[in-house]
Structure formats: structure tokens, C-alpha cells
Amino acid sequence: MEKVLYKPQTGGEVTVTSSKSDIHRALICSSLCNSRTKIICKCDSEDNKITAEAMNTLGAKISANKDGFDVKPISGLKSGVTLNCGNSASTLRLLLPVVASLGNKCDFLMSKELESRPISDLCTELIGHGAGITMGNPMKLLGGLFPGDYLIPGRISSQFASGLLIALSMIGGSLEITDGLENRPFFEETLDTLGKFGAKINYDGTKYWVSRLFPFVSNGEYVVEGDWSEAAWLLCAGVIGKNPIKVNGINPKSKQGSRAIVTILKAMGARIEVFEDCAVAYPSKLHGIEINTRSCPDIVPILAVIGCVAEGDSIFHGIDNRILKESSRVESIEKMIVALGGTVRSREGVIAISHSRLVGGIVDTLDHRVAMSGALASIVCDGSVTITNPECVSKSHKGFWDEFTKISKI
């Protein structure tokens, strides 16, 4: 069912859901612990639910409640099972090395979209250290990963390194990341989460040296911080709308890459006040900016919309890996901006946006980030904006449209 938006008058106050990336990691680590863990979070992501169900299939007992998740760790590891990863790359890439390190045998089932996303570099490294993997859908895994020195390219996804780091925390070894590291903040989140579960990891400037610890150690409760990717679009709505928006539940010292939205918007002239657990964005006159977005990929689609509003040109570098997301994201961003009347140009690693009067139009996409960005654009479009696949936002934020309605009624 399509969703038609016409000049929503935004403003108000919202408490964000919890960090989706941190929930993935907390669900996995708590399932590998010595005792039960209460994960305190506000979760509505389909991808997080896929990870929880995968851990249940392996033998954990995870139940959702109003406060988050109650996790009883794996007792009696189940072998020969099928883990349905759906369209969640995080689930597949984090769990493949983890399950291999457990010595387990299972199948990884994927959506057609996920099947087309890169995984071969990770599989090659796992095979080289004892795992048996048969490519296909489902992908077949015969575990038996052994300790040692692991080498993984970082140019495609930090999730490869994150999955290996969790696995090495159970079996021991070292990890060296080559070719730089895409989305480094997500890897930093993994380091932080593992530390909270007792892992001992040292970095010597070249390699991460990981001590063996299994099971992990639970403190009984794990509190997940608010999601900066969600906060980002809300803050953008406050900046380009006619009324301020207050965003609650965010940590201004978070390691999440999307926290960069505050720095970027301020550099473009936005007025944003940041407090201990919230931020307030005020309607502002913006100017263009040239910036590298390699560490904050999730906010590139909304920055494209902001670039249309800002005076002058905005140039976003470091976007090479955006084509490897749920869609060909560079192409999806271009199609959205052009469909709404904007001017956009791209070349390898760069998207350039010119100040444009957006007239409205149809945003036809299955990419959750692009659909959300189309909704953001409706605030400044002359005419209506039609989102053809609005349900796709459930991948990361099932309650997005309820939230959008809330800030549109003031």
C-alpha cells in the first residue's frame, strides 16, 4: 500500500528506539554467556528479531518483553538446524564465524537480496581456518574453526571483522584488518560490547590480540543506548521544518557513526542543542558542505535531502560501499532526488547535490533508508510525495510511520 505525504508540519518531541547494531551484538553475546541476561532496550527492528530467532534456533531461550529481551544462554547446542537470516546482513555476517567457532553444523537461509551481497572474503578466511562451507542458498556450514592468525579485508564491510572478533573471543587468536575499514564505528561498537561481556582484546597498532573466553560473562543486565541513525532523520526534520524537534534517549558520547549528524548539520549552519540524554534541532538556514561520510553510511540518504535544501553545493565523499546495501544505494538516492525534482551527480566514491526546489513525486524503493529519506523530503516539497513501498522501513524501524505521524501533528 502506498503512502502519500503532503507538506507535513513537523515539530514536537520523540524518544528514539535503541541502537539496532548494538542489539544484534548483545543478543549474540548474551546467548553465549554463563548466566541469564536482561537486555534493556526499545526494539522494533525486524533484523533484530531475526537474530533473536536464530539464537533461539541454536538453543538459547530469548523472549521479548516490554523492557527488551530476556536471554537464557544456549544450553545444549543444536546442530543440523537452519538459521533463517532473511534480509539481515548483520545476522549472517556476525553469526557465520560465531557458529563456525562453536563447531556446529547448520544451514544459513537468505533472502534473494541478501544472497547477492558480498560474503566470499569472510568465507575464504573461515575455510582457511578449518570451517567447511558450501556456497549457495542455503549456505551450508560445517564448523570446526581453530585458533590462529586471521586476516580480513576491511574495504567491504566492518561486519566481517566484527563477526570474527566475536568468534575469536571464544577460541582465541589474532585479527588483522587490511585495506582500511569501512564503517569503523560499527567495529568500535563490537569492541565495546565484547568488553562489557568480559572479553579481553588488545591492539598493537597492527593486530587485535584476543584472549580465549568462553562462556562470556554476564552482569545480569545490559542497557542498549538510543539509536543515532533514527535520531539523525528526526534532527534533520527539525532543521528543515518550521518547528523544533526534541529527540530523547540518545548518548552524545556514543560510538555510533551516525552521531556525526550533529557535527555535519552544525557545519552546514544548523542550530542544534545537545544535552546529556537528548538533543533539540531548530529550523535553520543551511549552506552546502564537502565532507567524507565513510564512517556514517546510514545517514547518506538523508544528507542527500539536506543537500537539496542547503544553499550552494554539497559534496559527500567516501560512499563506495553504499552500492552494497539493501539496494544499489547510490542509484536509489539518485532516483529519489531526481524524482522529487532535485539535481544530483555521482562518480566513483562521490555524490554531489545542488540546492534544488523539490516539487514532489514518487519514491519507488525497497531500501528502508531511502524510503525514510523520501518522507523527510516531503517536509520541503511543493507537492505530495508518494512512497510506493512504505512497509520496507520495518527492516530497521517498524514504528517509523507512527513516529512520523507523531511529529507531523503539532
mmCIF file of C-alpha atoms in Angstrom:
data_model
loop_
_atom_site.group_PDB
_atom_site.id
_atom_site.type_symbol
_atom_site.label_atom_id
_atom_site.label_comp_id
_atom_site.label_asym_id
_atom_site.label_seq_id
_atom_site.Cartn_x
_atom_site.Cartn_y
_atom_site.Cartn_z
ATOM 1 C CA MET A 1 0.000 0.000 0.000
ATOM 2 C CA GLU A 2 1.357 3.409 -0.969
ATOM 3 C CA LYS A 3 1.782 6.255 1.482
ATOM 4 C CA VAL A 4 1.125 9.802 0.278
ATOM 5 C CA LEU A 5 2.621 12.697 2.217
ATOM 6 C CA TYR A 6 1.776 16.354 1.615
ATOM 7 C CA LYS A 7 3.656 19.134 3.361
ATOM 8 C CA PRO A 8 3.639 17.700 6.907
ATOM 9 C CA GLN A 9 4.070 20.408 9.526
ATOM 10 C CA THR A 10 6.615 18.788 11.782
ATOM 11 C CA GLY A 11 7.642 19.500 15.347
ATOM 12 C CA GLY A 12 7.416 18.019 18.818
ATOM 13 C CA GLU A 13 9.252 15.501 20.963
ATOM 14 C CA VAL A 14 10.246 11.871 20.357
ATOM 15 C CA THR A 15 12.131 9.182 22.275
ATOM 16 C CA VAL A 16 14.151 7.056 19.866
ATOM 17 C CA THR A 17 14.306 3.276 19.797
ATOM 18 C CA SER A 18 17.535 1.531 20.787
ATOM 19 C CA SER A 19 20.613 1.014 18.632
ATOM 20 C CA LYS A 20 19.882 -1.821 16.213
ATOM 21 C CA SER A 21 23.548 -2.663 15.692
ATOM 22 C CA ASP A 22 24.175 -2.912 19.437
ATOM 23 C CA ILE A 23 21.097 -5.109 19.944
ATOM 24 C CA HIS A 24 22.452 -7.608 17.379
ATOM 25 C CA ARG A 25 25.715 -7.860 19.280
ATOM 26 C CA ALA A 26 24.086 -8.012 22.709
ATOM 27 C CA LEU A 27 21.725 -10.814 21.637
ATOM 28 C CA ILE A 28 24.619 -12.904 20.328
ATOM 29 C CA CYS A 29 26.979 -12.300 23.246
ATOM 30 C CA SER A 30 24.328 -12.825 25.920
ATOM 31 C CA SER A 31 23.359 -16.137 24.287
ATOM 32 C CA LEU A 32 26.963 -17.264 24.769
ATOM 33 C CA CYS A 33 27.156 -16.269 28.436
ATOM 34 C CA ASN A 34 27.438 -18.128 31.723
ATOM 35 C CA SER A 35 24.085 -16.885 33.033
ATOM 36 C CA ARG A 36 20.879 -15.088 32.092
ATOM 37 C CA THR A 37 20.913 -11.501 30.817
ATOM 38 C CA LYS A 38 18.199 -8.880 30.676
ATOM 39 C CA ILE A 39 18.748 -6.686 27.619
ATOM 40 C CA ILE A 40 17.093 -3.348 28.340
ATOM 41 C CA CYS A 41 16.096 -1.780 25.059
ATOM 42 C CA LYS A 42 13.302 -0.360 22.952
ATOM 43 C CA CYS A 43 13.321 -2.525 19.841
ATOM 44 C CA ASP A 44 11.100 -2.653 16.760
ATOM 45 C CA SER A 45 13.576 -3.791 14.113
ATOM 46 C CA GLU A 46 12.783 -6.874 12.045
ATOM 47 C CA ASP A 47 16.514 -7.569 11.685
ATOM 48 C CA ASN A 48 16.965 -7.736 15.469
ATOM 49 C CA LYS A 49 14.090 -10.196 15.715
ATOM 50 C CA ILE A 50 15.763 -12.346 13.042
ATOM 51 C CA THR A 51 18.951 -12.501 15.130
ATOM 52 C CA ALA A 52 16.975 -13.365 18.277
ATOM 53 C CA GLU A 53 15.185 -16.188 16.472
ATOM 54 C CA ALA A 54 18.475 -17.503 15.066
ATOM 55 C CA MET A 55 19.943 -17.700 18.576
ATOM 56 C CA ASN A 56 16.786 -19.498 19.756
ATOM 57 C CA THR A 57 17.216 -21.999 16.937
ATOM 58 C CA LEU A 58 20.746 -22.680 18.184
ATOM 59 C CA GLY A 59 19.449 -23.420 21.676
ATOM 60 C CA ALA A 60 19.126 -20.110 23.513
ATOM 61 C CA LYS A 61 15.823 -19.032 25.041
ATOM 62 C CA ILE A 62 15.188 -15.407 24.156
ATOM 63 C CA SER A 63 11.841 -13.839 24.913
ATOM 64 C CA ALA A 64 10.779 -10.281 24.141
ATOM 65 C CA ASN A 65 9.038 -8.168 26.753
ATOM 66 C CA LYS A 66 8.095 -4.528 27.304
ATOM 67 C CA ASP A 67 11.592 -3.741 28.594
ATOM 68 C CA GLY A 68 13.515 -5.520 25.833
ATOM 69 C CA PHE A 69 14.692 -9.143 25.865
ATOM 70 C CA ASP A 70 15.226 -11.810 28.488
ATOM 71 C CA VAL A 71 18.055 -14.083 27.353
ATOM 72 C CA LYS A 72 18.753 -17.533 28.752
ATOM 73 C CA PRO A 73 22.025 -18.636 27.147
ATOM 74 C CA ILE A 74 22.486 -21.665 24.906
ATOM 75 C CA SER A 75 22.356 -24.926 26.792
ATOM 76 C CA GLY A 76 22.726 -27.956 24.581
ATOM 77 C CA LEU A 77 23.818 -26.514 21.257
ATOM 78 C CA LYS A 78 21.508 -27.631 18.452
ATOM 79 C CA SER A 79 23.207 -28.934 15.310
ATOM 80 C CA GLY A 80 21.841 -29.587 11.844
ATOM 81 C CA VAL A 81 19.429 -26.657 12.088
ATOM 82 C CA THR A 82 18.550 -23.948 9.583
ATOM 83 C CA LEU A 83 19.156 -20.333 10.554
ATOM 84 C CA ASN A 84 16.874 -18.039 8.570
ATOM 85 C CA CYS A 85 18.749 -14.756 8.118
ATOM 86 C CA GLY A 86 16.032 -13.200 5.981
ATOM 87 C CA ASN A 87 17.371 -9.929 4.606
ATOM 88 C CA SER A 88 19.608 -9.232 7.613
ATOM 89 C CA ALA A 89 23.258 -8.980 6.579
ATOM 90 C CA SER A 90 24.187 -8.327 10.206
ATOM 91 C CA THR A 91 22.722 -11.669 11.267
ATOM 92 C CA LEU A 92 24.531 -13.613 8.546
ATOM 93 C CA ARG A 93 27.912 -11.915 8.760
ATOM 94 C CA LEU A 94 28.101 -11.889 12.560
ATOM 95 C CA LEU A 95 26.786 -15.411 13.093
ATOM 96 C CA LEU A 96 28.680 -17.288 10.379
ATOM 97 C CA PRO A 97 32.062 -17.125 12.186
ATOM 98 C CA VAL A 98 30.414 -17.464 15.607
ATOM 99 C CA VAL A 99 28.623 -20.691 14.671
ATOM 100 C CA ALA A 100 31.794 -21.973 12.992
ATOM 101 C CA SER A 101 33.739 -21.387 16.219
ATOM 102 C CA LEU A 102 31.156 -23.463 18.102
ATOM 103 C CA GLY A 103 31.965 -26.416 15.832
ATOM 104 C CA ASN A 104 28.377 -26.568 14.713
ATOM 105 C CA LYS A 105 26.752 -27.810 11.520
ATOM 106 C CA CYS A 106 23.886 -25.769 10.118
ATOM 107 C CA ASP A 107 22.413 -24.055 7.072
ATOM 108 C CA PHE A 108 22.099 -20.293 6.568
ATOM 109 C CA LEU A 109 18.992 -19.356 4.603
ATOM 110 C CA MET A 110 18.862 -15.924 2.928
ATOM 111 C CA SER A 111 16.519 -13.680 1.001
ATOM 112 C CA LYS A 112 17.366 -13.135 -2.664
ATOM 113 C CA GLU A 113 18.562 -9.619 -1.801
ATOM 114 C CA LEU A 114 20.897 -10.862 0.918
ATOM 115 C CA GLU A 115 22.166 -13.678 -1.304
ATOM 116 C CA SER A 116 23.529 -11.060 -3.716
ATOM 117 C CA ARG A 117 25.517 -9.188 -1.055
ATOM 118 C CA PRO A 118 29.248 -9.885 -0.505
ATOM 119 C CA ILE A 119 30.308 -12.697 1.832
ATOM 120 C CA SER A 120 33.111 -14.514 -0.043
ATOM 121 C CA ASP A 121 36.067 -12.830 1.716
ATOM 122 C CA LEU A 122 34.731 -13.912 5.093
ATOM 123 C CA CYS A 123 34.017 -17.448 3.884
ATOM 124 C CA THR A 124 37.519 -17.790 2.440
ATOM 125 C CA GLU A 125 39.116 -16.870 5.760
ATOM 126 C CA LEU A 126 36.863 -19.260 7.686
ATOM 127 C CA ILE A 127 37.621 -22.119 5.290
ATOM 128 C CA GLY A 128 41.335 -21.419 5.679
ATOM 129 C CA HIS A 129 40.983 -21.954 9.438
ATOM 130 C CA GLY A 130 39.080 -25.224 9.471
ATOM 131 C CA ALA A 131 35.467 -24.458 8.591
ATOM 132 C CA GLY A 132 33.681 -26.276 5.810
ATOM 133 C CA ILE A 133 31.432 -24.013 3.744
ATOM 134 C CA THR A 134 29.369 -24.846 0.679
ATOM 135 C CA MET A 135 28.157 -21.702 -1.049
ATOM 136 C CA GLY A 136 24.541 -21.475 -2.110
ATOM 137 C CA ASN A 137 21.186 -20.656 -0.625
ATOM 138 C CA PRO A 138 21.029 -22.074 1.908
ATOM 139 C CA MET A 139 24.733 -21.784 2.627
ATOM 140 C CA LYS A 140 25.959 -24.929 4.348
ATOM 141 C CA LEU A 141 28.396 -24.684 7.240
ATOM 142 C CA LEU A 142 30.384 -27.420 8.934
ATOM 143 C CA GLY A 143 32.095 -25.810 11.910
ATOM 144 C CA GLY A 144 35.427 -26.573 13.484
ATOM 145 C CA LEU A 145 37.145 -23.197 13.472
ATOM 146 C CA PHE A 146 40.533 -23.260 15.152
ATOM 147 C CA PRO A 147 42.556 -20.513 16.873
ATOM 148 C CA GLY A 148 45.173 -18.696 14.857
ATOM 149 C CA ASP A 149 46.031 -15.549 12.977
ATOM 150 C CA TYR A 150 43.140 -14.177 10.945
ATOM 151 C CA LEU A 151 43.395 -11.657 8.105
ATOM 152 C CA ILE A 152 40.330 -9.954 6.663
ATOM 153 C CA PRO A 153 39.933 -7.032 4.233
ATOM 154 C CA GLY A 154 38.007 -4.150 5.709
ATOM 155 C CA ARG A 155 37.059 -2.435 2.459
ATOM 156 C CA ILE A 156 33.672 -4.147 2.053
ATOM 157 C CA SER A 157 32.114 -4.278 5.494
ATOM 158 C CA SER A 158 33.153 -3.943 9.116
ATOM 159 C CA GLN A 159 30.708 -6.774 9.857
ATOM 160 C CA PHE A 160 33.262 -9.336 8.625
ATOM 161 C CA ALA A 161 35.772 -8.119 11.207
ATOM 162 C CA SER A 162 33.103 -7.844 13.907
ATOM 163 C CA GLY A 163 31.926 -11.421 13.398
ATOM 164 C CA LEU A 164 35.496 -12.708 13.513
ATOM 165 C CA LEU A 165 36.211 -10.708 16.653
ATOM 166 C CA ILE A 166 33.273 -12.304 18.471
ATOM 167 C CA ALA A 167 34.370 -15.765 17.322
ATOM 168 C CA LEU A 168 37.994 -15.180 18.344
ATOM 169 C CA SER A 169 36.816 -14.062 21.770
ATOM 170 C CA MET A 170 35.624 -17.664 22.206
ATOM 171 C CA ILE A 171 38.577 -19.541 20.684
ATOM 172 C CA GLY A 172 41.490 -17.088 20.901
ATOM 173 C CA GLY A 173 43.749 -15.704 18.198
ATOM 174 C CA SER A 174 44.632 -12.515 16.395
ATOM 175 C CA LEU A 175 42.856 -10.400 13.798
ATOM 176 C CA GLU A 176 44.486 -8.112 11.247
ATOM 177 C CA ILE A 177 42.326 -5.877 9.083
ATOM 178 C CA THR A 178 43.682 -4.843 5.679
ATOM 179 C CA ASP A 179 42.670 -2.217 3.092
ATOM 180 C CA GLY A 180 41.276 0.177 5.668
ATOM 181 C CA LEU A 181 37.995 -0.425 7.454
ATOM 182 C CA GLU A 182 34.577 0.611 6.187
ATOM 183 C CA ASN A 183 32.172 1.848 8.854
ATOM 184 C CA ARG A 184 34.782 1.752 11.624
ATOM 185 C CA PRO A 185 32.322 2.986 14.303
ATOM 186 C CA PHE A 186 30.358 -0.281 13.973
ATOM 187 C CA PHE A 187 33.558 -2.213 14.676
ATOM 188 C CA GLU A 188 34.240 0.039 17.660
ATOM 189 C CA GLU A 189 30.753 -0.856 18.916
ATOM 190 C CA THR A 190 31.679 -4.536 18.714
ATOM 191 C CA LEU A 191 34.823 -3.934 20.768
ATOM 192 C CA ASP A 192 32.791 -2.028 23.348
ATOM 193 C CA THR A 193 30.063 -4.680 23.585
ATOM 194 C CA LEU A 194 32.545 -7.550 23.891
ATOM 195 C CA GLY A 195 34.337 -5.678 26.668
ATOM 196 C CA LYS A 196 31.076 -5.436 28.589
ATOM 197 C CA PHE A 197 30.774 -9.219 28.344
ATOM 198 C CA GLY A 198 34.271 -9.784 29.725
ATOM 199 C CA ALA A 199 36.314 -10.183 26.541
ATOM 200 C CA LYS A 200 39.995 -9.242 26.652
ATOM 201 C CA ILE A 201 41.220 -7.638 23.425
ATOM 202 C CA ASN A 202 44.461 -5.728 22.861
ATOM 203 C CA TYR A 203 45.567 -3.795 19.810
ATOM 204 C CA ASP A 204 49.259 -3.348 18.996
ATOM 205 C CA GLY A 205 48.809 -0.974 16.076
ATOM 206 C CA THR A 206 48.625 -3.792 13.535
ATOM 207 C CA LYS A 207 46.684 -6.701 15.031
ATOM 208 C CA TYR A 208 43.935 -7.257 17.561
ATOM 209 C CA TRP A 209 45.087 -9.922 20.030
ATOM 210 C CA VAL A 210 42.114 -11.756 21.504
ATOM 211 C CA SER A 211 42.225 -13.939 24.625
ATOM 212 C CA ARG A 212 40.013 -17.011 24.773
ATOM 213 C CA LEU A 213 36.918 -16.561 26.952
ATOM 214 C CA PHE A 214 34.031 -18.983 26.781
ATOM 215 C CA PRO A 215 31.407 -18.687 28.017
ATOM 216 C CA PHE A 216 31.170 -14.911 28.137
ATOM 217 C CA VAL A 217 30.463 -13.234 31.462
ATOM 218 C CA SER A 218 27.060 -11.651 32.068
ATOM 219 C CA ASN A 219 26.495 -8.830 34.513
ATOM 220 C CA GLY A 220 22.821 -9.718 34.578
ATOM 221 C CA GLU A 221 21.692 -6.607 32.724
ATOM 222 C CA TYR A 222 22.769 -4.940 29.513
ATOM 223 C CA VAL A 223 21.404 -1.492 28.658
ATOM 224 C CA VAL A 224 21.357 -0.557 24.963
ATOM 225 C CA GLU A 225 21.715 3.119 24.127
ATOM 226 C CA GLY A 226 19.425 5.029 21.782
ATOM 227 C CA ASP A 227 19.786 4.750 18.006
ATOM 228 C CA TRP A 228 21.577 7.671 16.373
ATOM 229 C CA SER A 229 20.507 6.620 12.856
ATOM 230 C CA GLU A 230 16.920 7.197 13.915
ATOM 231 C CA ALA A 231 17.815 10.379 15.773
ATOM 232 C CA ALA A 232 19.522 11.674 12.639
ATOM 233 C CA TRP A 233 16.393 11.913 10.500
ATOM 234 C CA LEU A 234 14.450 13.473 13.384
ATOM 235 C CA LEU A 235 17.106 16.138 13.871
ATOM 236 C CA CYS A 236 17.092 16.778 10.123
ATOM 237 C CA ALA A 237 13.306 17.167 10.240
ATOM 238 C CA GLY A 238 13.699 19.762 12.988
ATOM 239 C CA VAL A 239 16.274 21.692 10.966
ATOM 240 C CA ILE A 240 14.336 21.839 7.668
ATOM 241 C CA GLY A 241 10.834 22.072 9.170
ATOM 242 C CA LYS A 242 9.026 25.039 10.702
ATOM 243 C CA ASN A 243 9.159 23.918 14.322
ATOM 244 C CA PRO A 244 11.828 22.489 16.659
ATOM 245 C CA ILE A 245 12.072 18.764 17.359
ATOM 246 C CA LYS A 246 13.426 17.366 20.612
ATOM 247 C CA VAL A 247 14.996 13.898 20.424
ATOM 248 C CA ASN A 248 15.229 11.970 23.691
ATOM 249 C CA GLY A 249 17.181 8.845 24.642
ATOM 250 C CA ILE A 250 20.489 9.466 22.852
ATOM 251 C CA ASN A 251 24.028 9.363 24.186
ATOM 252 C CA PRO A 252 26.115 12.358 22.999
ATOM 253 C CA LYS A 253 29.307 10.330 23.618
ATOM 254 C CA SER A 254 28.126 7.271 21.679
ATOM 255 C CA LYS A 255 30.491 5.358 19.389
ATOM 256 C CA GLN A 256 27.759 5.102 16.733
ATOM 257 C CA GLY A 257 28.843 6.569 13.405
ATOM 258 C CA SER A 258 25.513 8.284 12.801
ATOM 259 C CA ARG A 259 26.231 10.588 15.746
ATOM 260 C CA ALA A 260 28.199 12.589 13.165
ATOM 261 C CA ILE A 261 24.873 14.075 12.037
ATOM 262 C CA VAL A 262 25.156 16.726 14.737
ATOM 263 C CA THR A 263 28.626 17.810 13.607
ATOM 264 C CA ILE A 264 27.603 17.795 9.941
ATOM 265 C CA LEU A 265 24.391 19.766 10.433
ATOM 266 C CA LYS A 266 26.153 22.325 12.616
ATOM 267 C CA ALA A 267 28.841 22.712 9.974
ATOM 268 C CA MET A 268 26.041 23.449 7.495
ATOM 269 C CA GLY A 269 24.698 26.208 9.735
ATOM 270 C CA ALA A 270 22.093 24.342 11.771
ATOM 271 C CA ARG A 271 21.204 25.294 15.309
ATOM 272 C CA ILE A 272 21.247 22.157 17.451
ATOM 273 C CA GLU A 273 21.497 21.976 21.224
ATOM 274 C CA VAL A 274 22.879 18.744 22.682
ATOM 275 C CA PHE A 275 22.319 17.728 26.295
ATOM 276 C CA GLU A 276 23.203 14.682 28.405
ATOM 277 C CA ASP A 277 20.466 12.434 27.006
ATOM 278 C CA CYS A 278 18.709 14.471 24.327
ATOM 279 C CA ALA A 279 19.139 16.999 21.551
ATOM 280 C CA VAL A 280 16.950 19.760 20.123
ATOM 281 C CA ALA A 281 17.066 20.802 16.462
ATOM 282 C CA TYR A 282 15.703 24.190 15.397
ATOM 283 C CA PRO A 283 14.625 25.446 11.973
ATOM 284 C CA SER A 284 17.781 26.761 10.341
ATOM 285 C CA LYS A 285 19.167 28.241 7.152
ATOM 286 C CA LEU A 286 21.714 25.808 5.729
ATOM 287 C CA HIS A 287 24.656 26.069 3.361
ATOM 288 C CA GLY A 288 26.432 23.368 1.402
ATOM 289 C CA ILE A 289 29.309 21.295 2.691
ATOM 290 C CA GLU A 290 32.034 18.962 1.428
ATOM 291 C CA ILE A 291 32.637 16.035 3.774
ATOM 292 C CA ASN A 292 33.717 12.392 3.932
ATOM 293 C CA THR A 293 30.870 10.097 5.031
ATOM 294 C CA ARG A 294 32.796 6.818 5.168
ATOM 295 C CA SER A 295 32.204 6.419 8.902
ATOM 296 C CA CYS A 296 28.476 7.230 8.790
ATOM 297 C CA PRO A 297 26.926 5.386 5.800
ATOM 298 C CA ASP A 298 23.405 5.129 7.192
ATOM 299 C CA ILE A 299 22.815 8.884 7.096
ATOM 300 C CA VAL A 300 23.916 9.470 3.490
ATOM 301 C CA PRO A 301 20.346 9.225 2.072
ATOM 302 C CA ILE A 302 19.014 11.875 4.455
ATOM 303 C CA LEU A 303 22.068 14.048 3.836
ATOM 304 C CA ALA A 304 21.160 13.952 0.148
ATOM 305 C CA VAL A 305 17.822 15.545 1.040
ATOM 306 C CA ILE A 306 19.533 18.102 3.278
ATOM 307 C CA GLY A 307 21.859 18.914 0.374
ATOM 308 C CA CYS A 308 18.851 19.924 -1.715
ATOM 309 C CA VAL A 309 17.696 22.355 0.969
ATOM 310 C CA ALA A 310 21.124 23.892 1.623
ATOM 311 C CA GLU A 311 22.330 26.876 -0.407
ATOM 312 C CA GLY A 312 25.086 26.003 -2.853
ATOM 313 C CA ASP A 313 26.503 22.542 -3.464
ATOM 314 C CA SER A 314 27.058 19.669 -1.038
ATOM 315 C CA ILE A 315 29.632 17.015 -1.858
ATOM 316 C CA PHE A 316 29.714 13.723 0.028
ATOM 317 C CA HIS A 317 32.841 11.576 -0.330
ATOM 318 C CA GLY A 318 33.589 8.043 0.826
ATOM 319 C CA ILE A 319 30.400 6.413 -0.412
ATOM 320 C CA ASP A 320 31.934 3.483 -2.329
ATOM 321 C CA ASN A 321 30.319 0.774 -0.192
ATOM 322 C CA ARG A 322 26.834 2.263 -0.395
ATOM 323 C CA ILE A 323 26.175 0.143 -3.510
ATOM 324 C CA LEU A 324 26.465 -2.935 -1.282
ATOM 325 C CA LYS A 325 23.475 -2.190 0.941
ATOM 326 C CA GLU A 326 19.846 -3.321 0.627
ATOM 327 C CA SER A 327 19.736 -1.759 -2.810
ATOM 328 C CA SER A 328 22.217 -0.162 -5.147
ATOM 329 C CA ARG A 329 22.026 2.717 -2.734
ATOM 330 C CA VAL A 330 23.818 5.311 -4.826
ATOM 331 C CA GLU A 331 21.392 4.627 -7.669
ATOM 332 C CA SER A 332 18.427 4.666 -5.273
ATOM 333 C CA ILE A 333 19.477 8.021 -3.840
ATOM 334 C CA GLU A 334 19.879 9.491 -7.326
ATOM 335 C CA LYS A 335 16.486 8.187 -8.437
ATOM 336 C CA MET A 336 14.820 9.648 -5.336
ATOM 337 C CA ILE A 337 16.366 13.103 -5.729
ATOM 338 C CA VAL A 338 15.636 13.278 -9.460
ATOM 339 C CA ALA A 339 12.065 12.023 -8.967
ATOM 340 C CA LEU A 340 11.442 14.820 -6.467
ATOM 341 C CA GLY A 341 12.888 17.496 -8.751
ATOM 342 C CA GLY A 342 16.395 17.808 -7.375
ATOM 343 C CA THR A 343 19.802 17.915 -9.004
ATOM 344 C CA VAL A 344 22.322 15.191 -8.215
ATOM 345 C CA ARG A 345 25.547 13.936 -9.757
ATOM 346 C CA SER A 346 27.702 10.992 -8.810
ATOM 347 C CA ARG A 347 31.044 9.489 -9.685
ATOM 348 C CA GLU A 348 33.092 6.795 -8.032
ATOM 349 C CA GLY A 349 33.032 7.422 -4.290
ATOM 350 C CA VAL A 350 31.228 10.779 -4.502
ATOM 351 C CA ILE A 351 27.688 12.154 -4.590
ATOM 352 C CA ALA A 352 27.191 15.867 -5.295
ATOM 353 C CA ILE A 353 23.878 17.591 -4.558
ATOM 354 C CA SER A 354 22.926 21.092 -5.701
ATOM 355 C CA HIS A 355 20.455 23.395 -3.999
ATOM 356 C CA SER A 356 17.116 22.492 -5.570
ATOM 357 C CA ARG A 357 13.459 23.345 -5.272
ATOM 358 C CA LEU A 358 11.863 19.967 -4.652
ATOM 359 C CA VAL A 359 8.456 19.667 -6.290
ATOM 360 C CA GLY A 360 7.379 16.229 -5.058
ATOM 361 C CA GLY A 361 6.914 12.945 -6.841
ATOM 362 C CA ILE A 362 7.142 9.188 -6.415
ATOM 363 C CA VAL A 363 9.832 7.465 -4.351
ATOM 364 C CA ASP A 364 9.857 3.861 -5.576
ATOM 365 C CA THR A 365 12.276 1.848 -3.467
ATOM 366 C CA LEU A 366 12.668 -1.215 -1.275
ATOM 367 C CA ASP A 367 15.529 0.432 0.621
ATOM 368 C CA HIS A 368 14.393 1.387 4.120
ATOM 369 C CA ARG A 369 16.849 4.294 4.437
ATOM 370 C CA VAL A 370 15.779 5.789 1.119
ATOM 371 C CA ALA A 371 12.067 5.446 1.957
ATOM 372 C CA MET A 372 12.665 7.314 5.222
ATOM 373 C CA SER A 373 14.565 9.986 3.311
ATOM 374 C CA GLY A 374 11.642 10.404 0.924
ATOM 375 C CA ALA A 375 9.424 11.040 3.942
ATOM 376 C CA LEU A 376 11.908 13.639 5.186
ATOM 377 C CA ALA A 377 11.875 15.339 1.785
ATOM 378 C CA SER A 378 8.077 15.690 1.920
ATOM 379 C CA ILE A 379 8.536 18.383 4.566
ATOM 380 C CA VAL A 380 10.012 20.770 1.984
ATOM 381 C CA CYS A 381 8.401 19.591 -1.276
ATOM 382 C CA ASP A 382 5.916 21.858 -3.083
ATOM 383 C CA GLY A 383 3.650 18.922 -3.884
ATOM 384 C CA SER A 384 2.950 15.490 -2.475
ATOM 385 C CA VAL A 385 5.457 12.667 -2.062
ATOM 386 C CA THR A 386 4.314 9.086 -2.673
ATOM 387 C CA ILE A 387 6.283 6.267 -1.029
ATOM 388 C CA THR A 388 5.460 3.125 -3.023
ATOM 389 C CA ASN A 389 6.793 0.543 -0.556
ATOM 390 C CA PRO A 390 6.372 2.152 2.877
ATOM 391 C CA GLU A 391 6.491 -1.195 4.697
ATOM 392 C CA CYS A 392 10.188 -1.612 3.839
ATOM 393 C CA VAL A 393 11.086 0.653 6.785
ATOM 394 C CA SER A 394 10.316 -2.244 9.165
ATOM 395 C CA LYS A 395 13.770 -3.652 8.409
ATOM 396 C CA SER A 396 15.259 -1.129 10.828
ATOM 397 C CA HIS A 397 12.320 0.766 12.339
ATOM 398 C CA LYS A 398 8.871 -0.802 12.249
ATOM 399 C CA GLY A 399 7.341 2.169 14.075
ATOM 400 C CA PHE A 400 8.754 4.774 11.689
ATOM 401 C CA TRP A 401 5.407 5.839 10.254
ATOM 402 C CA ASP A 402 3.806 6.140 13.682
ATOM 403 C CA GLU A 403 6.749 8.292 14.706
ATOM 404 C CA PHE A 404 6.429 10.380 11.558
ATOM 405 C CA THR A 405 2.723 10.903 12.237
ATOM 406 C CA LYS A 406 3.511 11.947 15.812
ATOM 407 C CA ILE A 407 5.889 14.735 14.804
ATOM 408 C CA SER A 408 3.579 15.808 11.967
ATOM 409 C CA LYS A 409 0.743 16.663 14.349
ATOM 410 C CA ILE A 410 1.552 19.684 16.458
#
